[in-house]
Coordinates of C-alpha atoms in Angstrom, one line a residue:
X1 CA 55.1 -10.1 -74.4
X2 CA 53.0 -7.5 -74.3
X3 CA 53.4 -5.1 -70.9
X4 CA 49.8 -4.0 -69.3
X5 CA 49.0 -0.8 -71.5
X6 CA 49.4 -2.7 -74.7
X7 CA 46.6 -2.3 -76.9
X8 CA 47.8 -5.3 -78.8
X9 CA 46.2 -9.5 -78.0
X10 CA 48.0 -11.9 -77.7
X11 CA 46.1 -14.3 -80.2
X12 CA 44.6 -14.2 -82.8
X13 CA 40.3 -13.8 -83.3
X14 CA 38.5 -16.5 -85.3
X15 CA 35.2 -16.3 -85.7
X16 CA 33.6 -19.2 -84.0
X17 CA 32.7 -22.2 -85.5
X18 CA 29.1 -22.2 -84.3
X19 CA 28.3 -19.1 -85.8
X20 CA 29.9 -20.2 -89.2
X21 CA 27.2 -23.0 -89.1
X22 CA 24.0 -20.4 -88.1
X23 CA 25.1 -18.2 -90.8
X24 CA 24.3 -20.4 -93.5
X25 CA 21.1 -20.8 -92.8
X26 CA 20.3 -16.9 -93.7
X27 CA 19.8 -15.5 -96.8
X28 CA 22.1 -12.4 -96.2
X29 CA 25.1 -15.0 -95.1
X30 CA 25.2 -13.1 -91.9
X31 CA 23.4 -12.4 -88.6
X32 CA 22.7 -8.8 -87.9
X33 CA 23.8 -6.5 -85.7
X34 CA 20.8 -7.3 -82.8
X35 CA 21.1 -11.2 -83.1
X36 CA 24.9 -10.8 -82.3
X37 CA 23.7 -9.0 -79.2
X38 CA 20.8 -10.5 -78.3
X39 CA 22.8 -13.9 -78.6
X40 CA 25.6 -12.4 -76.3
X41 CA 23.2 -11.2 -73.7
X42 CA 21.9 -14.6 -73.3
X43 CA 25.3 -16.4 -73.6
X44 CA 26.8 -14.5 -71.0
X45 CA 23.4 -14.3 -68.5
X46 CA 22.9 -18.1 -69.1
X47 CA 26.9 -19.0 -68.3
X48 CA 26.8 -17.0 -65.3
X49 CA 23.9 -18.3 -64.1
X50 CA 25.8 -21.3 -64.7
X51 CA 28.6 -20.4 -62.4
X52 CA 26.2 -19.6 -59.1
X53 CA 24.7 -22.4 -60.2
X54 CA 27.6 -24.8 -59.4
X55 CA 28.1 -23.1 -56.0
X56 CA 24.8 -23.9 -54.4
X57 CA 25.4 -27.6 -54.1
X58 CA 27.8 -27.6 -51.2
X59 CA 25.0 -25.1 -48.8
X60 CA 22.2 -28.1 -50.4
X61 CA 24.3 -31.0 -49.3
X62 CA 25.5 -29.6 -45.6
X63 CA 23.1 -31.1 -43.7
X64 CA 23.8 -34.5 -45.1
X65 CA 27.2 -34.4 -44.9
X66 CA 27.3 -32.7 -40.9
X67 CA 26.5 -35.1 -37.9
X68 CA 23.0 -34.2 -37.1
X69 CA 21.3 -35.8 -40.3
X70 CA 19.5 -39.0 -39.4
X71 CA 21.7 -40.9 -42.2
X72 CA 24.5 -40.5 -40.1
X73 CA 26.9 -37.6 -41.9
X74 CA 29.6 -38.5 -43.8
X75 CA 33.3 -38.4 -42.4
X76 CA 35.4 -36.1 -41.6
X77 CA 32.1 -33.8 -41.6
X78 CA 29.9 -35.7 -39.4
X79 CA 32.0 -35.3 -36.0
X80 CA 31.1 -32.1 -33.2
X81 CA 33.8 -30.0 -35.7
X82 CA 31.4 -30.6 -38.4
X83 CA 30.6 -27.3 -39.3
X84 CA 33.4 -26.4 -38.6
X85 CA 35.2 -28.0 -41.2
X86 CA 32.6 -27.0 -43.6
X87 CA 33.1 -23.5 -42.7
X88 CA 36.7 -24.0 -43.7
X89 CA 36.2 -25.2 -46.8
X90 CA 33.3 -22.3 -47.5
X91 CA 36.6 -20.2 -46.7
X92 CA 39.1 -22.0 -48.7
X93 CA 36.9 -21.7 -52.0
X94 CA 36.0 -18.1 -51.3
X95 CA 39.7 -16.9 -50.7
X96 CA 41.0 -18.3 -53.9
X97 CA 38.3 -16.9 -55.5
X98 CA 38.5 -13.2 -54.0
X99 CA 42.4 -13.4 -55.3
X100 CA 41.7 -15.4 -58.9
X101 CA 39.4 -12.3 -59.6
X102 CA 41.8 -9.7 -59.6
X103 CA 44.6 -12.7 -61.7
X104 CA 42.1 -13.5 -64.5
X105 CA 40.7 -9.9 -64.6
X106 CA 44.3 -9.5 -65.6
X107 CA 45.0 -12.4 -68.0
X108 CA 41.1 -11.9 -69.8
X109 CA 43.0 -9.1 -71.0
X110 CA 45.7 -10.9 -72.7
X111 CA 44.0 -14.5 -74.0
X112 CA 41.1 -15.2 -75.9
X113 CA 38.0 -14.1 -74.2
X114 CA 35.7 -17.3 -75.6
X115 CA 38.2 -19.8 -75.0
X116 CA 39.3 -18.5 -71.5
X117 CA 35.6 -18.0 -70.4
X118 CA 35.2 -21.8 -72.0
X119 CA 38.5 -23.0 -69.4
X120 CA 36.6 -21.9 -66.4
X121 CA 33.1 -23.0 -67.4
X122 CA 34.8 -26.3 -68.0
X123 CA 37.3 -26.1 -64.9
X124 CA 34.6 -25.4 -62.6
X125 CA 32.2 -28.2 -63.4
X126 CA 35.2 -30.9 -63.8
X127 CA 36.2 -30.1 -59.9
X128 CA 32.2 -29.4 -58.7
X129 CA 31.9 -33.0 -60.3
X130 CA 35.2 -34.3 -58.0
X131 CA 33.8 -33.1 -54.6
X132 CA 30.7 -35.2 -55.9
X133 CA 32.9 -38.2 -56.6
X134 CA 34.0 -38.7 -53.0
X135 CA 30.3 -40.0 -52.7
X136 CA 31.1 -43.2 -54.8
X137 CA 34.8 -43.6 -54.3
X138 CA 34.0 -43.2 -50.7
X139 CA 36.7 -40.8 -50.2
X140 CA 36.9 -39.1 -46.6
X141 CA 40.3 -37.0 -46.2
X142 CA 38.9 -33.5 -45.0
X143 CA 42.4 -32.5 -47.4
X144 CA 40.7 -34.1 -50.5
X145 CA 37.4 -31.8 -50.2
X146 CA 39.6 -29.1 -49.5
X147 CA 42.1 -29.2 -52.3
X148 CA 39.1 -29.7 -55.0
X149 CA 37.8 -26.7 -53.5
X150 CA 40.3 -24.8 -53.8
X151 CA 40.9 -25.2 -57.2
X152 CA 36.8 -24.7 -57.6
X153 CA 37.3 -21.2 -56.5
X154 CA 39.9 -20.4 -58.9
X155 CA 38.2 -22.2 -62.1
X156 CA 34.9 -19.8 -60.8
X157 CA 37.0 -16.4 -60.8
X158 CA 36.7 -16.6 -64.5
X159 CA 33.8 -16.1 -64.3
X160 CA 32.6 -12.5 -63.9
X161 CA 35.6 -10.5 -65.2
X162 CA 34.9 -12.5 -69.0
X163 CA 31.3 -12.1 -69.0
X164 CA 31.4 -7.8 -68.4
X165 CA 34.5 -7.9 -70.7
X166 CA 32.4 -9.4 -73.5
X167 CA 29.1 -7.6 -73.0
X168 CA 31.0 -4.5 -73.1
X169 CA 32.1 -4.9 -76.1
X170 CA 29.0 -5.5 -77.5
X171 CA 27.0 -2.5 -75.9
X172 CA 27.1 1.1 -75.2
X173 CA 25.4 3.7 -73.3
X174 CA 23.0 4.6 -76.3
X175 CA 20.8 1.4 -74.8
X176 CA 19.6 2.2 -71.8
X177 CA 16.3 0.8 -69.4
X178 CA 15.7 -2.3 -67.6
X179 CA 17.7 -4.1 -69.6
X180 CA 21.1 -4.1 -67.4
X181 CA 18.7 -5.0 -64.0
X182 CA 17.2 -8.0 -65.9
X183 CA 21.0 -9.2 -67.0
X184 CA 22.1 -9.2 -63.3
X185 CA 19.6 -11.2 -62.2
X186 CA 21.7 -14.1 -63.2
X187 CA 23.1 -14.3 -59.2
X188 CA 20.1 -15.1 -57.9
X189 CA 18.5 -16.7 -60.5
X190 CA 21.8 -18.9 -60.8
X191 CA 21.2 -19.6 -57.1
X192 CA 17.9 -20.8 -57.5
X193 CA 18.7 -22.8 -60.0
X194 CA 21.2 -24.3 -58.2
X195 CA 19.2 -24.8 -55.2
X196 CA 16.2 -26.8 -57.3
X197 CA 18.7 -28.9 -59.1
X198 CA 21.1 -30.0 -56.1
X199 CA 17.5 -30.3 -53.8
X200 CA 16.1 -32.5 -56.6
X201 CA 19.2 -34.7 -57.0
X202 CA 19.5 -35.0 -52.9
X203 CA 17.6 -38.1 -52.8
X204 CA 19.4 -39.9 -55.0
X205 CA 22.6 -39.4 -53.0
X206 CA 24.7 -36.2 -52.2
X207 CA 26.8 -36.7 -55.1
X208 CA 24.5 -36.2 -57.7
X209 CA 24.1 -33.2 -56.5
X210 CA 27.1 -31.9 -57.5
X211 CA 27.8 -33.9 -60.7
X212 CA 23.9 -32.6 -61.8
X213 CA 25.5 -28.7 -61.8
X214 CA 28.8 -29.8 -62.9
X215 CA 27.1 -31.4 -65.9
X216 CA 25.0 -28.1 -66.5
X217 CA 28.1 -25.7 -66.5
X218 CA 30.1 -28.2 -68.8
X219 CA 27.6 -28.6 -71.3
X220 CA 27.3 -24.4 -71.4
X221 CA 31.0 -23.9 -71.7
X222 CA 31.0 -26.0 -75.0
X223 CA 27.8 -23.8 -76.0
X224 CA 30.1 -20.8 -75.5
X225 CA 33.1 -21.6 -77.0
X226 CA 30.9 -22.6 -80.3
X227 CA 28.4 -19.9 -80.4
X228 CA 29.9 -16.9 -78.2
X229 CA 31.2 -13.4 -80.8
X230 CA 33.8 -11.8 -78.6
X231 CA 33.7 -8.8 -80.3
X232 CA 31.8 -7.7 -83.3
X233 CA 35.1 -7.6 -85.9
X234 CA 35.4 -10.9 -85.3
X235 CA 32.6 -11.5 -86.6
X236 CA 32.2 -9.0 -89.4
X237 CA 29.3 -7.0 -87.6
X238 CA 28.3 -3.6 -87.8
X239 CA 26.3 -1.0 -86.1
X240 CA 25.1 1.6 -88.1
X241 CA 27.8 1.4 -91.1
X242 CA 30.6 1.4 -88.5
X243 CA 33.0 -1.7 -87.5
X244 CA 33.9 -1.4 -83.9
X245 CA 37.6 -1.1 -83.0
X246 CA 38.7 -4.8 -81.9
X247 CA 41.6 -3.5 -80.2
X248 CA 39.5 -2.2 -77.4
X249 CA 39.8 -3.9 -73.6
X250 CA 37.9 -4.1 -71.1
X251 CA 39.2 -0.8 -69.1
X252 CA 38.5 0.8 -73.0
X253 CA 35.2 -0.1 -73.2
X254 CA 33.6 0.6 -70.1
X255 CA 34.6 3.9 -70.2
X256 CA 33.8 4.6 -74.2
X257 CA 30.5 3.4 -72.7
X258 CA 30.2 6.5 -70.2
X259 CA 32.3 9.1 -72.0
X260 CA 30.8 8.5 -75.0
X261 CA 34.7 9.0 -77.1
X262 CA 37.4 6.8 -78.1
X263 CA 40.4 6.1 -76.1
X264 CA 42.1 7.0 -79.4
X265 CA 41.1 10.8 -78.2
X266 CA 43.4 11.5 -76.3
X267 CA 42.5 9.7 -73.2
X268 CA 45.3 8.3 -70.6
X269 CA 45.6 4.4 -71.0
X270 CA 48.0 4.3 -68.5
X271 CA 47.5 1.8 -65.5
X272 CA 46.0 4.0 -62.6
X273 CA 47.7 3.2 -59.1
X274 CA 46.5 1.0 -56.3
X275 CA 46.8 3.1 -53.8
X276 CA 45.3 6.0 -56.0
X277 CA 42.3 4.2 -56.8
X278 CA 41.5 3.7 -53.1
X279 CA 41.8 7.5 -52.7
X280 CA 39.4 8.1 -55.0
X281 CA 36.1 9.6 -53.1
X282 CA 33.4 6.8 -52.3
X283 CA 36.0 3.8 -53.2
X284 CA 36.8 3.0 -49.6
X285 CA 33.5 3.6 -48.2
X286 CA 31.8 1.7 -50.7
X287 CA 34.6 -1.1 -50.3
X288 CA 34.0 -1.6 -46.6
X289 CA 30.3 -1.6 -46.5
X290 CA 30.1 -4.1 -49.3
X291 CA 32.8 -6.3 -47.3
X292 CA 30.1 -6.4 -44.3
X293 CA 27.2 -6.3 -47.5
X294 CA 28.6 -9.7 -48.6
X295 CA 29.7 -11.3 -45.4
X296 CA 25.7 -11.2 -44.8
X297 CA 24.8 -12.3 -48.2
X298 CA 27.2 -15.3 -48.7
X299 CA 26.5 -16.2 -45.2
X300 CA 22.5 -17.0 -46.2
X301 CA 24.5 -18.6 -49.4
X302 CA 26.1 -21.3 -48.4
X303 CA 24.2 -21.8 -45.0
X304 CA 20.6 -20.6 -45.1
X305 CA 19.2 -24.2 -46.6
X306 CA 20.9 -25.8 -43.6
X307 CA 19.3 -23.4 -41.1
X308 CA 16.1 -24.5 -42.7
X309 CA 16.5 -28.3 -42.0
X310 CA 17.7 -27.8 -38.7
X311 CA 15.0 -25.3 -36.7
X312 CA 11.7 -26.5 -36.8
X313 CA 9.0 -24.3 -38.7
X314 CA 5.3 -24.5 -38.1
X315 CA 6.1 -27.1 -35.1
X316 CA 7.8 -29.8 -37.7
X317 CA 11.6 -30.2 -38.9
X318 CA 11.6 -30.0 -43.1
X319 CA 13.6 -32.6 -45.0
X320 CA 16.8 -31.2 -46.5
X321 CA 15.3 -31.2 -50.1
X322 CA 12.5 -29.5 -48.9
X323 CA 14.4 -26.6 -47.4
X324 CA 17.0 -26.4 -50.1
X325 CA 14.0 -25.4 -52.3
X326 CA 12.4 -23.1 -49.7
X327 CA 15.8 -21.2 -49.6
X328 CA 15.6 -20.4 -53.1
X329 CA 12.7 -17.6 -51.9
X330 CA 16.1 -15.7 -50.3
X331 CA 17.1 -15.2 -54.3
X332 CA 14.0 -14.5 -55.7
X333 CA 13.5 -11.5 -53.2
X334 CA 17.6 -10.6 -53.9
X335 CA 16.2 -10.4 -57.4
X336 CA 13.4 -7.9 -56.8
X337 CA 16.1 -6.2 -54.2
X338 CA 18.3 -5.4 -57.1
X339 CA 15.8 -4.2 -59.1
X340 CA 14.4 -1.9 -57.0
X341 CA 17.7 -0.7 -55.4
X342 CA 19.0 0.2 -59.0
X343 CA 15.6 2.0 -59.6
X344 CA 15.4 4.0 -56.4
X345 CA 18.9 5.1 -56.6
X346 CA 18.3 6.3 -60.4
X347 CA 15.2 8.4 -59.1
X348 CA 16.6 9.7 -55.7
X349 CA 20.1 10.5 -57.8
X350 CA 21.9 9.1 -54.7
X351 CA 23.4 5.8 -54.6
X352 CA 25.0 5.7 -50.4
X353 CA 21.5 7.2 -49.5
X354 CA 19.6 4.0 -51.7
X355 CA 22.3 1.3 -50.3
X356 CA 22.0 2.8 -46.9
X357 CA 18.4 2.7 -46.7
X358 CA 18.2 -1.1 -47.5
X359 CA 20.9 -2.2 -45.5
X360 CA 19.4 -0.6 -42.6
X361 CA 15.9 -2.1 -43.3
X362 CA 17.7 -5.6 -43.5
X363 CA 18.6 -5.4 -39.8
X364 CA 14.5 -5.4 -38.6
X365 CA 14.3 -8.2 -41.5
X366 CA 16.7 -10.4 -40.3
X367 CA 15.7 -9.4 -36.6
X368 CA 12.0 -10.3 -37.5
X369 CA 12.9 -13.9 -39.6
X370 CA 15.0 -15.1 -36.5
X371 CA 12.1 -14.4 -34.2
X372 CA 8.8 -15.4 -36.0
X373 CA 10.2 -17.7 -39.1
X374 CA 9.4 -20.7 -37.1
X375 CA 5.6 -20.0 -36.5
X376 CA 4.6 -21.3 -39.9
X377 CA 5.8 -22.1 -43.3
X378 CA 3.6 -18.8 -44.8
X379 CA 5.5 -16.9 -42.3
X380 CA 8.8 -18.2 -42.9
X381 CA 8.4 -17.5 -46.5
X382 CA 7.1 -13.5 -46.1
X383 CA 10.0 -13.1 -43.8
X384 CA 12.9 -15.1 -45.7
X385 CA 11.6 -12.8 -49.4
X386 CA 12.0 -9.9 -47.6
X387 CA 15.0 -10.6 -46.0
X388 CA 16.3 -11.6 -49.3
X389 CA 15.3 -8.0 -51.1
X390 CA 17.6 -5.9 -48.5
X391 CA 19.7 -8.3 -48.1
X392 CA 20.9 -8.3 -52.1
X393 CA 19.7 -5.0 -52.7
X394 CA 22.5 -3.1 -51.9
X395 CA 24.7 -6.1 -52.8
X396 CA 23.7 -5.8 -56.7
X397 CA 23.6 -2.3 -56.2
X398 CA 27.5 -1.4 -54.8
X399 CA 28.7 -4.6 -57.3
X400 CA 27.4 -2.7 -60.5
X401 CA 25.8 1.1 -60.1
X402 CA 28.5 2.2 -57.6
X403 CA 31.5 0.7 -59.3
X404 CA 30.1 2.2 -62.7
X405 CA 30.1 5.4 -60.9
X406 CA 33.6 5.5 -58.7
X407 CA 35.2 4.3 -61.7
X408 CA 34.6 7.3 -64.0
X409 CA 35.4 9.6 -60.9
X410 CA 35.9 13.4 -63.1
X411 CA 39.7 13.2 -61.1
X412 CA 40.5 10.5 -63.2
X413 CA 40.3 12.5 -66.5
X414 CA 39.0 9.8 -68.8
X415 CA 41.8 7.0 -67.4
X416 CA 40.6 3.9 -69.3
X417 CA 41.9 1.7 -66.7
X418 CA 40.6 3.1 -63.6
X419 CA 36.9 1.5 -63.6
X420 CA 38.9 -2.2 -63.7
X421 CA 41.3 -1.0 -60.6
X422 CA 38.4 0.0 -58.9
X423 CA 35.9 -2.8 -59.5
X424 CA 38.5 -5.1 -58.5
X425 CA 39.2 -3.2 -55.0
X426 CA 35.3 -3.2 -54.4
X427 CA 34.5 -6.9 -55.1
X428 CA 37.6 -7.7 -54.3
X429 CA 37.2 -6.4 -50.4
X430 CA 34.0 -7.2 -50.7
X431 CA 34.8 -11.1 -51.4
X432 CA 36.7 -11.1 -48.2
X433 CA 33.9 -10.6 -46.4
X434 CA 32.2 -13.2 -48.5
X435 CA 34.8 -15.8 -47.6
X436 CA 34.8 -14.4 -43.7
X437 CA 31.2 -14.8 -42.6
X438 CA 30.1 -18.1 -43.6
X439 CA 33.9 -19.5 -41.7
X440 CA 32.5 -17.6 -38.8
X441 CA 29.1 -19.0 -38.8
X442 CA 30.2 -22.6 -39.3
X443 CA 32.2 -21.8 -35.6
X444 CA 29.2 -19.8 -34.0
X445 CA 26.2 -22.2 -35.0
X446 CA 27.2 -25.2 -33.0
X447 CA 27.3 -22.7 -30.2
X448 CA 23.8 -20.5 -31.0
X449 CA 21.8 -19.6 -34.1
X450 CA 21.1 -16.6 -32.4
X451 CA 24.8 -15.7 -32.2
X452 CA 24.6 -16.1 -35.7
X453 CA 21.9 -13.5 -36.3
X454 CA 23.3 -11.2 -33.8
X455 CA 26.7 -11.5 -35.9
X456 CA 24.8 -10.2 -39.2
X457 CA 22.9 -8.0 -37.8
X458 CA 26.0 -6.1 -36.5
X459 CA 27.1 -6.3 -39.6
X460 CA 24.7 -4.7 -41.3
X461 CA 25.3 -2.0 -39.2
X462 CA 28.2 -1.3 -39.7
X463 CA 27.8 -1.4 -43.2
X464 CA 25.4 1.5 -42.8
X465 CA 27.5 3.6 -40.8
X466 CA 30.2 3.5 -43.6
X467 CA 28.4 5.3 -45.5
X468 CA 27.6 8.1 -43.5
X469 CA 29.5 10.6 -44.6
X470 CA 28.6 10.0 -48.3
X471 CA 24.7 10.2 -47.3
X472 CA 25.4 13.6 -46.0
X473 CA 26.9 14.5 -48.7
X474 CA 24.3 13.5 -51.1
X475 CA 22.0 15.0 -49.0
X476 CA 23.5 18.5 -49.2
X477 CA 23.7 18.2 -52.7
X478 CA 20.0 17.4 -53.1
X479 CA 19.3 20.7 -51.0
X480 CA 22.3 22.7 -52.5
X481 CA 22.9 21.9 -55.5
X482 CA 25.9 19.1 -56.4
X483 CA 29.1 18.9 -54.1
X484 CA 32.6 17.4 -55.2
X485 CA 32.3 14.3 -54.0
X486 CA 28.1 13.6 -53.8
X487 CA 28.8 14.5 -57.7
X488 CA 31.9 12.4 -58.1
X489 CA 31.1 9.1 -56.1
X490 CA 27.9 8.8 -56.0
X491 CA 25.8 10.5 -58.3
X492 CA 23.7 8.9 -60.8
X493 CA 23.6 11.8 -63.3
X494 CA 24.0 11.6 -67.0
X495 CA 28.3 11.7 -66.8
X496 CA 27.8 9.2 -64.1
X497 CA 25.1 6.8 -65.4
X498 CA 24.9 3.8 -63.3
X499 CA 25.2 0.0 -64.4
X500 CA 23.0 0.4 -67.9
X501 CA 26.6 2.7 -69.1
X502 CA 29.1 0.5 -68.4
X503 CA 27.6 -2.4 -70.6
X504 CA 24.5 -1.0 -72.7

């Protein structure tokens, strides 16, 4: 079996069948070089979208399923443990997922990208559609919801680690722009589409509004395993006269992507530590803010649509597929956040200084949407969009720039596997925090909303404060000219190009 360093699969690439089919229809017998990538980009932007997609239902479908509803909950959910419970299984999900990440970043480097990408697209919608199923089969053990959860989480950890892997290998640092921004949209614009589908399905009963995204994620894992290239020797294509190497992994291509060489150069392939990667300048900084980053974020996630239905706005409760919809605002300003946190950071050349900035702004948001969001629905919606912005801001941000960055720290000396190590300790910490505040919130709530706010608000804080020392040292550097570690952790300068690098 081959050990972790091994530059060798273990199966063998096909070209897939779907592509077979599109190439007889041109005249050359083959796509070119830009359809391959234009037709990865949206393959891997459409299946992730895919993946939030399928999370949304179970935030959409709370306030049915807790005791409050007028159409009396649904058992075990609908006693005064409720949201409790629902907190639980927010946690369950979350905690397999945080630990499947760091397992299938591992195995996506072993097994067929396309058909492992294809098992979780296909795993995930199969058990969203079970939790759905209770509807009908009128199933009501709390251990049922729990189990299919579980196993949700782990299907979903495929997710992420195969779509960088494959978009890696299909661009380099020579692209550069917008581009990477628009591609990360696909959280929040998963997330929306999530919302609108479950909130559409709603009155038709709660199940469908699982089985409606379980549907959606099943039918695009059969699109991917057909059309998706993993690589462009598997497919014949070239860029520029030259076939790519299609021994190159993950760790190999991300850094190609920022040091512009081949690992065949003389860099080290050899594993980098654990406990080294965490010593790296910036890594456990960055870690714990984004574990208090993502405790907020996942908190409006999975309970924000079910805040909505349950505080009146503009002197009137809204229906639950009402709010579900009105949530989706949150994403739309986490779109704009990302955006504009990756574009500030790029012009300021300081990433703690750009995450900092919009965390600490999120605190008078959230303050503010607490306070006023029930005067009116035009209110509500200002204060929910701009809650969303610096809210997800410095989420996107820490997820892709400062990974990017960390992981080609110049102490590593071109190790090809140090930007995996340290991607997976960032959204890896940070996923703890994911799976911890919306368990805390479903305890909290029954006792105050405000409690609630005041929770995420202090977490916010603290996120900020983490980063204090690497503000002041990006500050110096601005004034002084580049230090060790401004330079090293969080710079944004041409060796340390942020998220366009590691996949254009």
């Amino acid at each position: 079996m081959a050990s972790w360093t091994s530059s060798q699969f273990l199966y063998e690439e096909t070209k897939p069948c779907g592509i077979q089919f599109l190439e007889r229809f041109k005249r050359s017998g083959r796509l070119s070089f830009k359809q391959y990538q234009a037709l990865v980009f949206t393959l891997t932007f459409v299946a992730y979208i895919a993946f939030h997609a399928a999370r949304k239902p179970n935030s959409i479908v709370k306030g049915t399923l807790s005791a409050s509803t007028v159409r009396g909950g649904w058992s075990p959910f609908d006693g005064p443990d409720g949201t409790a419970l629902l907190g639980q299984i927010d946690l369950a999900f979350l905690s397999v997922y945080a630990v499947g990440m760091f397992v299938a970043g591992h195995l996506g480097d072993r097994l067929d990208l396309r058909t492992f990408l294809t098992i979780g697209m296909i795993g995930t919608g199969l058990f969203t559609a079970l939790f759905g199923v209770a509807f009908w089969a009128n199933f009501h053990s709390f251990y049922y919801f729990l189990a299919v959860q579980v196993l949700a989480g782990w299907f979903q950890s495929i997710g992420w680690p195969c779509v960088v892997a494959v978009l890696g290998n299909w661009f380099d640092k020579k692209r550069r722009g917008m581009i990477m921004g628009v591609w990360s949209a696909h959280t929040s614009l998963g997330n929306i589409t999530g919302s609108l589908l479950a909130s559409g399905l709603l009155r038709f009963g709660w199940g469908w509004s699982f089985l409606g995204p379980a549907l959606l994620i099943t039918f695009l894992g059969l699109v991917v395993y057909f059309f998706l290239p993993v690589n462009p020797p598997t497919v014949g294509a070239e860029r520029d006269g030259t076939e790519v190497d299609s021994t190159m992994r993950l760790g190999d291509t991300i850094t190609e992507s920022f040091l512009g060489s081949r690992m065949s150069t003389g860099f080290d392939r050899k594993a980098i530590g654990f406990m080294a990667a965490w010593k790296i300048p910036g890594v456990a900084p960055f870690a714990f803010c984004l574990f208090f980053t993502k405790l907020v974020s996942y908190t409006f996630l999975y309970w924000l649509p079910f805040y909505v239905s349950h505080n009146m706005i503009g002197g009137e409760y809204l229906s639950e597929e009402t709010s579900g919809n009105l949530s989706t605002l949150f994403d739309v300003g986490g779109v704009v956040g990302g955006v504009l946190a990756g574009y500030i950071s790029d012009q300021l050349d300081g990433r703690a200084i750009t995450a900092a900035g919009f965390i600490y702004l999120a605190i008078p948001a959230l303050f503010l949407y607490r306070i006023y969001g029930h005067i009116s629905l035009t209110i509500n919606i200002i204060l929910m969009f701009t809650s969303g912005v610096f809210v997800n801001g410095p989420f996107a941000l820490i997820t892709t720039a400062v990974s990017a960055d960390l992981g080609t720290h110049k102490s590593l000396k071109g190790n090809a596997r140090a930007l995996a190590t340290v991607t997976a300790i960032i959204d890896g910490t940070g996923s703890v925090g994911a799976a911890i505040g919306p368990v805390l919130t479903g305890y909290i709530s029954a006792i105050s909303w405000d409690a609630v706010f005041y929770m995420l608000m202090t977490a916010a804080f603290i996120s900020g404060l983490l980063l204090t020392k690497l503000i002041v040292t990006e500050v110096k550097a601005m004034l002084y000219g580049s230090t060790d570690e401004g330079e090293a952790a969080t710079s944004s300068s041409p060796a340390t190009r942020a998220p366009i690098d590691v996949l254009l």
